[in-house]
mmCIF file of C-alpha atoms in Angstrom:
data_model
loop_
_atom_site.group_PDB
_atom_site.id
_atom_site.type_symbol
_atom_site.label_atom_id
_atom_site.label_comp_id
_atom_site.label_asym_id
_atom_site.label_seq_id
_atom_site.Cartn_x
_atom_site.Cartn_y
_atom_site.Cartn_z
ATOM 1 C CA VAL A 2 -5.232 31.902 -4.726
ATOM 2 C CA LEU A 3 -4.059 35.075 -3.030
ATOM 3 C CA ALA A 4 -2.651 33.075 -0.127
ATOM 4 C CA ILE A 5 -0.574 30.939 -2.487
ATOM 5 C CA GLU A 6 0.749 33.998 -4.293
ATOM 6 C CA ARG A 7 1.637 35.695 -0.985
ATOM 7 C CA TYR A 8 3.330 32.491 0.250
ATOM 8 C CA VAL A 9 5.584 32.381 -2.795
ATOM 9 C CA VAL A 10 6.481 36.069 -2.496
ATOM 10 C CA VAL A 11 7.171 35.983 1.256
ATOM 11 C CA CYS A 12 8.879 32.595 1.585
ATOM 12 C CA LYS A 13 10.961 32.778 -1.590
ATOM 13 C CA PRO A 14 11.818 36.476 -1.967
ATOM 14 C CA MET A 15 14.929 35.910 -4.084
ATOM 15 C CA SER A 16 13.358 33.512 -6.585
ATOM 16 C CA ASN A 17 12.602 34.567 -10.129
ATOM 17 C CA PHE A 18 8.869 33.768 -9.944
ATOM 18 C CA ARG A 19 6.523 36.077 -11.821
ATOM 19 C CA PHE A 20 2.772 35.854 -11.330
ATOM 20 C CA GLY A 21 1.797 36.186 -14.978
ATOM 21 C CA GLU A 22 -1.399 36.153 -17.003
ATOM 22 C CA ASN A 23 -1.472 32.355 -17.268
ATOM 23 C CA HIS A 24 -1.255 32.005 -13.481
ATOM 24 C CA ALA A 25 -4.029 34.567 -13.035
ATOM 25 C CA ILE A 26 -6.318 32.735 -15.469
ATOM 26 C CA MET A 27 -5.662 29.434 -13.703
ATOM 27 C CA GLY A 28 -6.398 31.067 -10.329
ATOM 28 C CA VAL A 29 -9.694 32.526 -11.524
ATOM 29 C CA ALA A 30 -10.689 29.196 -13.103
ATOM 30 C CA PHE A 31 -9.846 27.356 -9.868
ATOM 31 C CA SER A 32 -11.914 29.855 -7.863
ATOM 32 C CA TRP A 33 -14.937 29.431 -10.162
ATOM 33 C CA ILE A 34 -14.691 25.634 -10.098
ATOM 34 C CA MET A 35 -14.544 25.578 -6.286
ATOM 35 C CA ALA A 36 -17.460 28.028 -6.023
ATOM 36 C CA LEU A 37 -19.580 25.921 -8.373
ATOM 37 C CA ALA A 38 -18.638 22.743 -6.517
ATOM 38 C CA CYS A 39 -19.906 24.280 -3.274
ATOM 39 C CA ALA A 40 -23.023 25.923 -4.726
ATOM 40 C CA ALA A 41 -24.303 23.250 -7.128
ATOM 41 C CA PRO A 42 -25.228 20.274 -4.868
ATOM 42 C CA PRO A 43 -28.246 21.978 -3.217
ATOM 43 C CA LEU A 44 -29.580 22.828 -6.677
ATOM 44 C CA PHE A 45 -29.768 19.094 -7.419
ATOM 45 C CA GLY A 46 -31.568 18.239 -4.181
ATOM 46 C CA TRP A 47 -28.579 17.037 -2.190
ATOM 47 C CA SER A 48 -28.717 18.091 1.467
ATOM 48 C CA ARG A 49 -32.333 19.243 1.418
ATOM 49 C CA TYR A 50 -33.915 20.308 4.658
ATOM 50 C CA ILE A 51 -36.793 18.008 5.574
ATOM 51 C CA PRO A 52 -38.383 18.476 9.013
ATOM 52 C CA GLU A 53 -38.138 15.347 11.145
ATOM 53 C CA GLY A 54 -41.274 13.219 10.964
ATOM 54 C CA MET A 55 -42.548 14.855 7.761
ATOM 55 C CA GLN A 56 -41.136 12.326 5.296
#
């Protein structure tokens, strides 16, 4: 989210883009969704570690 905001500011310095409250809320929501998508699968048993030969 920060990288996108910095990209807009650096690459389009003369544009009239304002990073407002709505953009911040969307960025936080996106961050939470991505974090949950990465953290949730092991909680449901996907990608469990099982030593070879112990099945």
